[in-house]
mmCIF file of C-alpha atoms and ligand atoms in Angstrom:
data_model
loop_
_atom_site.group_PDB
_atom_site.id
_atom_site.type_symbol
_atom_site.label_atom_id
_atom_site.label_comp_id
_atom_site.label_asym_id
_atom_site.label_seq_id
_atom_site.Cartn_x
_atom_site.Cartn_y
_atom_site.Cartn_z
ATOM 1 C CA MET U 24 -14.531 15.891 12.268
ATOM 2 C CA ASN U 25 -12.899 18.618 10.279
ATOM 3 C CA VAL U 26 -12.757 18.174 6.471
ATOM 4 C CA ILE U 27 -10.310 20.601 4.881
ATOM 5 C CA HIS U 28 -9.224 21.106 1.304
ATOM 6 C CA THR U 29 -6.411 23.657 1.454
ATOM 7 C CA ILE U 30 -2.793 23.609 2.519
ATOM 8 C CA GLU U 31 -3.355 26.877 4.371
ATOM 9 C CA ALA U 32 -6.053 25.331 6.586
ATOM 10 C CA LEU U 33 -3.900 22.237 7.096
ATOM 11 C CA ARG U 34 -0.849 24.267 8.136
ATOM 12 C CA ALA U 35 -2.925 26.172 10.710
ATOM 13 C CA ILE U 36 -4.106 22.903 12.283
ATOM 14 C CA ILE U 37 -0.604 21.419 12.318
ATOM 15 C CA LEU U 38 0.910 24.558 13.846
ATOM 16 C CA GLU U 39 -1.688 24.706 16.600
ATOM 17 C CA ASN U 40 -1.212 21.049 17.514
ATOM 18 C CA LYS U 41 2.582 21.115 17.320
ATOM 19 C CA GLN U 42 2.630 24.168 19.615
ATOM 20 C CA LYS U 43 0.575 22.207 22.128
ATOM 21 C CA GLY U 44 3.031 19.317 21.865
ATOM 22 C CA LYS U 45 0.404 16.964 20.423
ATOM 23 C CA ARG U 46 1.383 13.705 18.798
ATOM 24 C CA ILE U 47 0.173 13.542 15.193
ATOM 25 C CA GLY U 48 -0.659 10.323 13.342
ATOM 26 C CA LEU U 49 -1.076 10.347 9.560
ATOM 27 C CA VAL U 50 -3.051 7.848 7.503
ATOM 28 C CA PRO U 51 -2.361 8.575 3.823
ATOM 29 C CA THR U 52 -5.079 7.199 1.507
ATOM 30 C CA MET U 53 -6.595 7.640 -1.904
ATOM 31 C CA GLY U 54 -10.070 7.337 -0.387
ATOM 32 C CA TYR U 55 -12.923 4.972 -1.138
ATOM 33 C CA LEU U 56 -12.152 3.585 2.283
ATOM 34 C CA HIS U 57 -12.437 -0.066 3.184
ATOM 35 C CA GLU U 58 -11.734 -1.977 6.387
ATOM 36 C CA GLY U 59 -8.010 -1.988 5.641
ATOM 37 C CA HIS U 60 -7.889 1.827 5.814
ATOM 38 C CA LEU U 61 -10.115 1.828 8.894
ATOM 39 C CA LYS U 62 -7.742 -0.541 10.637
ATOM 40 C CA LEU U 63 -4.853 1.861 9.942
ATOM 41 C CA ALA U 64 -6.934 4.745 11.317
ATOM 42 C CA SER U 65 -8.028 2.775 14.393
ATOM 43 C CA GLN U 66 -4.433 1.972 15.215
ATOM 44 C CA ALA U 67 -3.477 5.617 14.652
ATOM 45 C CA ARG U 68 -6.278 6.608 17.053
ATOM 46 C CA THR U 69 -4.811 4.525 19.867
ATOM 47 C CA GLU U 70 -1.265 5.889 19.407
ATOM 48 C CA ASN U 71 -1.733 9.629 18.759
ATOM 49 C CA ASP U 72 -3.451 12.761 20.069
ATOM 50 C CA VAL U 73 -4.524 13.877 16.603
ATOM 51 C CA VAL U 74 -5.316 11.620 13.652
ATOM 52 C CA ILE U 75 -5.153 13.133 10.184
ATOM 53 C CA MET U 76 -6.257 11.170 7.148
ATOM 54 C CA SER U 77 -5.327 12.396 3.687
ATOM 55 C CA ILE U 78 -7.715 11.497 0.884
ATOM 56 C CA PHE U 79 -6.169 12.282 -2.458
ATOM 57 C CA VAL U 80 -6.239 10.304 -5.681
ATOM 58 C CA ASN U 81 -2.717 11.174 -6.678
ATOM 59 C CA PRO U 82 -2.432 11.584 -10.469
ATOM 60 C CA THR U 83 1.362 11.317 -10.514
ATOM 61 C CA GLN U 84 1.286 7.654 -9.480
ATOM 62 C CA PHE U 85 -1.071 6.582 -12.284
ATOM 63 C CA GLY U 86 0.244 5.617 -15.715
ATOM 64 C CA PRO U 87 -1.389 6.983 -18.899
ATOM 65 C CA ASN U 88 -3.464 3.815 -19.378
ATOM 66 C CA GLU U 89 -4.381 3.339 -15.734
ATOM 67 C CA ASP U 90 -7.615 4.064 -13.880
ATOM 68 C CA PHE U 91 -6.989 7.602 -12.553
ATOM 69 C CA GLU U 92 -10.225 9.008 -14.016
ATOM 70 C CA SER U 93 -12.381 6.056 -13.013
ATOM 71 C CA TYR U 94 -10.757 5.401 -9.610
ATOM 72 C CA PRO U 95 -13.699 5.272 -7.145
ATOM 73 C CA ARG U 96 -14.263 8.488 -5.174
ATOM 74 C CA ASP U 97 -16.892 9.262 -2.506
ATOM 75 C CA LEU U 98 -15.831 11.837 0.062
ATOM 76 C CA GLN U 99 -19.184 11.853 1.854
ATOM 77 C CA ARG U 100 -19.071 8.115 2.447
ATOM 78 C CA ASP U 101 -15.380 8.312 3.420
ATOM 79 C CA THR U 102 -16.089 11.093 5.915
ATOM 80 C CA LYS U 103 -18.717 8.962 7.673
ATOM 81 C CA LEU U 104 -16.399 5.957 7.825
ATOM 82 C CA ALA U 105 -13.405 7.975 9.006
ATOM 83 C CA THR U 106 -15.548 9.620 11.697
ATOM 84 C CA SER U 107 -16.625 6.182 12.933
ATOM 85 C CA VAL U 108 -13.011 5.286 13.784
ATOM 86 C CA GLY U 109 -12.126 8.612 15.362
ATOM 87 C CA VAL U 110 -10.227 10.447 12.618
ATOM 88 C CA ASP U 111 -9.980 14.129 13.628
ATOM 89 C CA VAL U 112 -9.137 15.756 10.309
ATOM 90 C CA ILE U 113 -9.556 14.737 6.670
ATOM 91 C CA PHE U 114 -7.227 16.548 4.302
ATOM 92 C CA ALA U 115 -8.778 16.213 0.834
ATOM 93 C CA PRO U 116 -6.995 18.621 -1.495
ATOM 94 C CA SER U 117 -7.668 19.128 -5.196
ATOM 95 C CA VAL U 118 -4.983 18.225 -7.738
ATOM 96 C CA GLU U 119 -4.370 21.967 -8.299
ATOM 97 C CA GLU U 120 -3.874 22.492 -4.572
ATOM 98 C CA MET U 121 -1.267 19.729 -4.359
ATOM 99 C CA TYR U 122 0.441 20.404 -7.667
ATOM 100 C CA PRO U 123 0.115 24.111 -8.538
ATOM 101 C CA HIS U 124 3.479 24.184 -10.347
ATOM 102 C CA ASP U 125 4.873 22.266 -13.257
ATOM 103 C CA GLY U 126 8.074 21.851 -11.240
ATOM 104 C CA GLY U 127 11.192 20.054 -12.404
ATOM 105 C CA ILE U 128 12.089 18.382 -9.119
ATOM 106 C CA SER U 129 11.218 14.761 -8.578
ATOM 107 C CA ILE U 130 12.190 12.001 -6.211
ATOM 108 C CA LEU U 131 13.255 8.875 -8.042
ATOM 109 C CA ALA U 132 12.740 5.532 -6.402
ATOM 110 C CA GLY U 133 15.775 3.272 -6.799
ATOM 111 C CA HIS U 134 16.201 -0.417 -7.643
ATOM 112 C CA GLN U 135 13.333 -1.474 -5.353
ATOM 113 C CA ALA U 136 10.970 0.169 -7.845
ATOM 114 C CA THR U 137 12.264 -1.682 -10.888
ATOM 115 C CA LEU U 138 10.668 -5.031 -10.062
ATOM 116 C CA LEU U 139 7.305 -6.478 -8.962
ATOM 117 C CA CYS U 140 4.659 -3.770 -9.586
ATOM 118 C CA GLY U 141 7.346 -1.319 -10.682
ATOM 119 C CA ALA U 142 8.246 -3.440 -13.707
ATOM 120 C CA SER U 143 4.878 -2.845 -15.346
ATOM 121 C CA ARG U 144 4.032 0.497 -13.687
ATOM 122 C CA LEU U 145 6.893 2.735 -14.763
ATOM 123 C CA GLY U 146 7.141 5.872 -12.645
ATOM 124 C CA HIS U 147 4.398 4.682 -10.274
ATOM 125 C CA PHE U 148 6.609 4.638 -7.189
ATOM 126 C CA ASP U 149 8.217 7.986 -8.081
ATOM 127 C CA GLY U 150 4.692 9.419 -7.945
ATOM 128 C CA VAL U 151 3.997 7.689 -4.629
ATOM 129 C CA LEU U 152 7.220 9.086 -3.130
ATOM 130 C CA GLN U 153 6.405 12.560 -4.461
ATOM 131 C CA VAL U 154 3.028 12.708 -2.757
ATOM 132 C CA VAL U 155 4.122 10.952 0.442
ATOM 133 C CA ALA U 156 7.114 13.312 0.798
ATOM 134 C CA LYS U 157 4.759 16.278 0.364
ATOM 135 C CA LEU U 158 2.357 14.859 2.957
ATOM 136 C CA PHE U 159 5.209 14.242 5.409
ATOM 137 C CA ASN U 160 6.413 17.846 4.952
ATOM 138 C CA LEU U 161 2.933 19.327 5.255
ATOM 139 C CA ILE U 162 1.683 17.265 8.184
ATOM 140 C CA GLN U 163 4.972 16.469 9.994
ATOM 141 C CA PRO U 164 3.460 13.325 11.507
ATOM 142 C CA ASP U 165 5.097 11.523 14.396
ATOM 143 C CA ILE U 166 3.848 8.220 12.977
ATOM 144 C CA SER U 167 2.501 7.378 9.524
ATOM 145 C CA TYR U 168 0.465 4.248 8.853
ATOM 146 C CA PHE U 169 0.659 2.006 5.776
ATOM 147 C CA GLY U 170 -0.880 -1.334 4.913
ATOM 148 C CA GLN U 171 1.266 -4.406 4.340
ATOM 149 C CA LYS U 172 -0.842 -5.171 1.275
ATOM 150 C CA ASP U 173 1.305 -2.632 -0.559
ATOM 151 C CA ALA U 174 4.501 -4.230 0.742
ATOM 152 C CA GLN U 175 6.668 -2.912 -2.089
ATOM 153 C CA GLN U 176 5.363 0.607 -1.553
ATOM 154 C CA VAL U 177 6.167 0.322 2.159
ATOM 155 C CA ALA U 178 9.706 -0.911 1.456
ATOM 156 C CA ILE U 179 10.329 2.001 -0.937
ATOM 157 C CA ILE U 180 8.890 4.590 1.470
ATOM 158 C CA GLN U 181 11.108 3.115 4.217
ATOM 159 C CA THR U 182 14.116 3.724 1.978
ATOM 160 C CA MET U 183 13.041 7.331 1.288
ATOM 161 C CA VAL U 184 12.542 7.999 5.004
ATOM 162 C CA ARG U 185 16.010 6.607 5.700
ATOM 163 C CA ASP U 186 17.808 8.316 2.803
ATOM 164 C CA TYR U 187 16.100 11.717 3.171
ATOM 165 C CA ASN U 188 16.012 11.683 6.992
ATOM 166 C CA PHE U 189 12.286 12.256 7.393
ATOM 167 C CA PRO U 190 11.630 12.415 11.150
ATOM 168 C CA VAL U 191 8.686 10.025 11.018
ATOM 169 C CA GLU U 192 8.083 6.530 12.296
ATOM 170 C CA LEU U 193 6.394 4.115 9.897
ATOM 171 C CA ARG U 194 3.833 1.596 11.133
ATOM 172 C CA ILE U 195 3.062 -1.352 8.924
ATOM 173 C CA VAL U 196 -0.378 -2.821 9.554
ATOM 174 C CA PRO U 197 -1.168 -6.418 8.449
ATOM 175 C CA VAL U 198 -3.380 -7.097 5.414
ATOM 176 C CA VAL U 199 -7.118 -7.025 6.145
ATOM 177 C CA ARG U 200 -9.002 -9.788 4.359
ATOM 178 C CA GLU U 201 -12.536 -10.750 3.387
ATOM 179 C CA GLU U 202 -13.829 -13.924 5.076
ATOM 180 C CA ASP U 203 -12.744 -15.991 2.069
ATOM 181 C CA GLY U 204 -9.193 -14.624 2.224
ATOM 182 C CA LEU U 205 -9.309 -12.004 -0.546
ATOM 183 C CA ALA U 206 -7.278 -8.956 0.470
ATOM 184 C CA LYS U 207 -9.486 -5.872 0.887
ATOM 185 C CA SER U 208 -8.898 -3.323 -1.842
ATOM 186 C CA SER U 209 -10.728 -0.317 -3.267
ATOM 187 C CA ARG U 210 -10.368 -2.020 -6.651
ATOM 188 C CA ASN U 211 -12.393 -5.105 -5.571
ATOM 189 C CA VAL U 212 -15.531 -3.167 -6.581
ATOM 190 C CA TYR U 213 -14.461 -3.584 -10.220
ATOM 191 C CA LEU U 214 -14.776 -7.405 -10.045
ATOM 192 C CA SER U 215 -17.753 -9.132 -11.658
ATOM 193 C CA GLU U 216 -19.527 -11.826 -9.620
ATOM 194 C CA THR U 217 -17.566 -14.597 -11.339
ATOM 195 C CA GLU U 218 -14.262 -12.763 -10.971
ATOM 196 C CA ARG U 219 -14.985 -12.102 -7.306
ATOM 197 C CA SER U 220 -15.669 -15.802 -6.714
ATOM 198 C CA GLN U 221 -12.324 -16.722 -8.318
ATOM 199 C CA ALA U 222 -10.207 -14.082 -6.568
ATOM 200 C CA PRO U 223 -9.663 -15.933 -3.213
ATOM 201 C CA ALA U 224 -7.523 -18.480 -5.112
ATOM 202 C CA ILE U 225 -4.771 -15.846 -5.122
ATOM 203 C CA GLN U 226 -4.372 -15.954 -1.351
ATOM 204 C CA GLN U 227 -4.799 -19.744 -1.279
ATOM 205 C CA ALA U 228 -1.966 -20.045 -3.799
ATOM 206 C CA LEU U 229 0.340 -17.906 -1.665
ATOM 207 C CA GLN U 230 -0.442 -19.956 1.447
ATOM 208 C CA LEU U 231 0.304 -23.194 -0.401
ATOM 209 C CA ALA U 232 3.574 -21.838 -1.745
ATOM 210 C CA LYS U 233 4.601 -20.727 1.746
ATOM 211 C CA ARG U 234 3.817 -24.172 3.170
ATOM 212 C CA GLU U 235 5.845 -25.833 0.417
ATOM 213 C CA LEU U 236 8.739 -23.424 0.979
ATOM 214 C CA MET U 237 8.841 -24.096 4.697
ATOM 215 C CA LYS U 238 8.681 -27.861 4.041
ATOM 216 C CA SER U 239 11.116 -28.286 1.167
ATOM 217 C CA GLY U 240 12.952 -24.959 0.913
ATOM 218 C CA ASN U 241 12.506 -25.277 -2.840
ATOM 219 C CA VAL U 242 11.740 -21.801 -4.184
ATOM 220 C CA GLU U 243 11.119 -22.815 -7.782
ATOM 221 C CA LYS U 244 8.773 -25.663 -6.881
ATOM 222 C CA SER U 245 6.823 -23.454 -4.467
ATOM 223 C CA ILE U 246 6.348 -20.691 -7.032
ATOM 224 C CA GLN U 247 5.259 -23.209 -9.686
ATOM 225 C CA LEU U 248 2.738 -24.705 -7.296
ATOM 226 C CA ALA U 249 1.200 -21.293 -6.619
ATOM 227 C CA GLU U 250 1.127 -20.422 -10.327
ATOM 228 C CA LYS U 251 -0.711 -23.664 -11.043
ATOM 229 C CA ILE U 252 -3.387 -22.928 -8.429
ATOM 230 C CA ILE U 253 -3.996 -19.484 -9.872
ATOM 231 C CA GLU U 254 -3.994 -20.648 -13.483
ATOM 232 C CA GLU U 255 -6.468 -23.440 -12.693
ATOM 233 C CA ASN U 256 -8.861 -21.275 -10.681
ATOM 234 C CA VAL U 257 -8.696 -17.781 -12.092
ATOM 235 C CA GLU U 258 -9.564 -16.646 -15.591
ATOM 236 C CA GLY U 259 -6.816 -14.110 -15.795
ATOM 237 C CA ARG U 260 -3.144 -13.518 -16.193
ATOM 238 C CA ILE U 261 -0.343 -13.582 -13.638
ATOM 239 C CA ASP U 262 1.712 -10.404 -13.847
ATOM 240 C CA TYR U 263 4.292 -11.674 -11.365
ATOM 241 C CA LEU U 264 4.623 -14.207 -8.579
ATOM 242 C CA THR U 265 7.959 -13.734 -6.869
ATOM 243 C CA LEU U 266 9.923 -14.423 -3.718
ATOM 244 C CA LEU U 267 12.365 -11.698 -2.645
ATOM 245 C CA SER U 268 14.160 -10.696 0.514
ATOM 246 C CA TYR U 269 12.312 -8.022 2.487
ATOM 247 C CA PRO U 270 12.485 -5.062 2.765
ATOM 248 C CA ASP U 271 15.481 -4.682 0.427
ATOM 249 C CA LEU U 272 13.727 -6.617 -2.383
ATOM 250 C CA ALA U 273 16.831 -8.499 -3.460
ATOM 251 C CA GLU U 274 17.351 -12.077 -4.576
ATOM 252 C CA VAL U 275 16.853 -14.649 -1.818
ATOM 253 C CA THR U 276 20.136 -16.201 -0.684
ATOM 254 C CA THR U 277 21.054 -18.631 2.058
ATOM 255 C CA GLU U 278 21.648 -15.553 4.269
ATOM 256 C CA THR U 279 18.102 -14.258 3.805
ATOM 257 C CA ASP U 280 15.734 -14.302 6.743
ATOM 258 C CA GLN U 281 12.692 -12.117 6.088
ATOM 259 C CA VAL U 282 11.050 -12.753 2.701
ATOM 260 C CA LEU U 283 8.225 -11.296 0.651
ATOM 261 C CA LEU U 284 6.121 -13.671 -1.424
ATOM 262 C CA ALA U 285 4.260 -11.290 -3.689
ATOM 263 C CA VAL U 286 1.769 -11.700 -6.500
ATOM 264 C CA ALA U 287 -0.114 -9.530 -8.975
ATOM 265 C CA VAL U 288 -2.883 -11.010 -11.097
ATOM 266 C CA TYR U 289 -5.088 -9.462 -13.736
ATOM 267 C CA ILE U 290 -8.641 -10.771 -13.380
ATOM 268 C CA GLY U 291 -10.423 -9.316 -16.346
ATOM 269 C CA LYS U 292 -9.295 -5.701 -16.366
ATOM 270 C CA THR U 293 -8.708 -5.574 -12.615
ATOM 271 C CA ARG U 294 -5.200 -5.960 -11.291
ATOM 272 C CA LEU U 295 -5.122 -7.469 -7.797
ATOM 273 C CA ILE U 296 -2.060 -7.723 -5.582
ATOM 274 C CA ASP U 297 -1.420 -9.714 -2.455
ATOM 275 C CA ASN U 298 1.548 -10.925 -0.434
ATOM 276 C CA LEU U 299 2.882 -12.770 2.568
ATOM 277 C CA ILE U 300 5.899 -11.641 4.582
ATOM 278 C CA PHE U 301 7.545 -14.277 6.718
ATOM 279 C CA SER U 302 10.775 -15.554 8.125
ATOM 280 C CA PHE U 303 12.414 -18.103 5.821
ATOM 281 C CA LYS U 304 15.507 -19.423 7.478
ATOM 282 C CA GLY U 305 18.312 -19.419 4.963
ATOM 283 C CA GLU U 306 19.810 -22.753 5.995
ATOM 284 C CA HIS U 307 16.726 -24.608 4.649
ATOM 285 C CA ALA U 308 16.705 -22.760 1.370
ATOM 286 C CA HIS U 309 17.463 -24.377 -1.969
ATOM 287 C CA VAL U 310 18.153 -21.175 -3.839
HETATM 288 O O1 PAF L 19 -1.389 3.341 -0.822
HETATM 289 C C1 PAF L 19 -2.019 4.323 -1.275
HETATM 290 O O2 PAF L 19 -3.218 4.412 -1.150
HETATM 291 C C2 PAF L 19 -1.255 5.417 -1.991
HETATM 292 O O3 PAF L 19 -0.222 4.903 -2.769
HETATM 293 C C3 PAF L 19 -0.723 6.514 -1.055
HETATM 294 C C4 PAF L 19 0.314 5.981 -0.079
HETATM 295 C C5 PAF L 19 -1.893 7.112 -0.282
HETATM 296 C C6 PAF L 19 -0.057 7.614 -1.871
HETATM 297 O O4 PAF L 19 -0.939 8.177 -2.779
#
């Protein structure tokens, strides 16, 4: 395992491997790895000659009142975990290394970033695109791996790859869950014991809403059902609970097939997200 911190060292590794015709897989992360990240890395291991994991808590995707400073960081622990799933290189740059200039160029995410998480996290997805575009340019991966848990992020990155012609394939890996259904997240460590015991209701609510949707096709009723489950079981606040077409994130119509049922809930100070993506045949829909 090679842990590097500079762009110069990274470029040397990329050049050497590209010259040898090696296939490079990238797993972009903000560290504090959990099983979800390890699943991305394991899949990357099976599909590439070289697996590079970036570990960088990207300041440009955090709002002024968000948890950039307190976001959990532990490179030593991450290195051990990444080694255990066969990652070859960890690229863990400093903020100064990634952003040495004050630069006036930014990539702006479009309409897909105005809803769901984007509605309350202004500029968040612009920051994500900025760092992901930099990582794609620096690492030139053949395949890059993202978790479905961040379904909106994936949809927006897909649009950037399409619109800016990045020569990279995106692999979307299903959500990894705790035994009780809670989606794995680096932020789960913030939950108190009580909050942790309430959190699985989020996934249960989504499953119930999906079942209702498939049965009745009634979007409004399904969403209300899920909201009720969360309100009754979680001391918190629903930020959004929405059904949209996927990956374009538009209103569901009778033409829609693939849908995203997405939720964000504040439990105490912790904001948890989760989603289901499934085929919802338009002809059954009461929309
Ligand atoms: O999903 C994340 O962890 C981050 O948004 C990403 C893609 C690594 C960019 O900082």
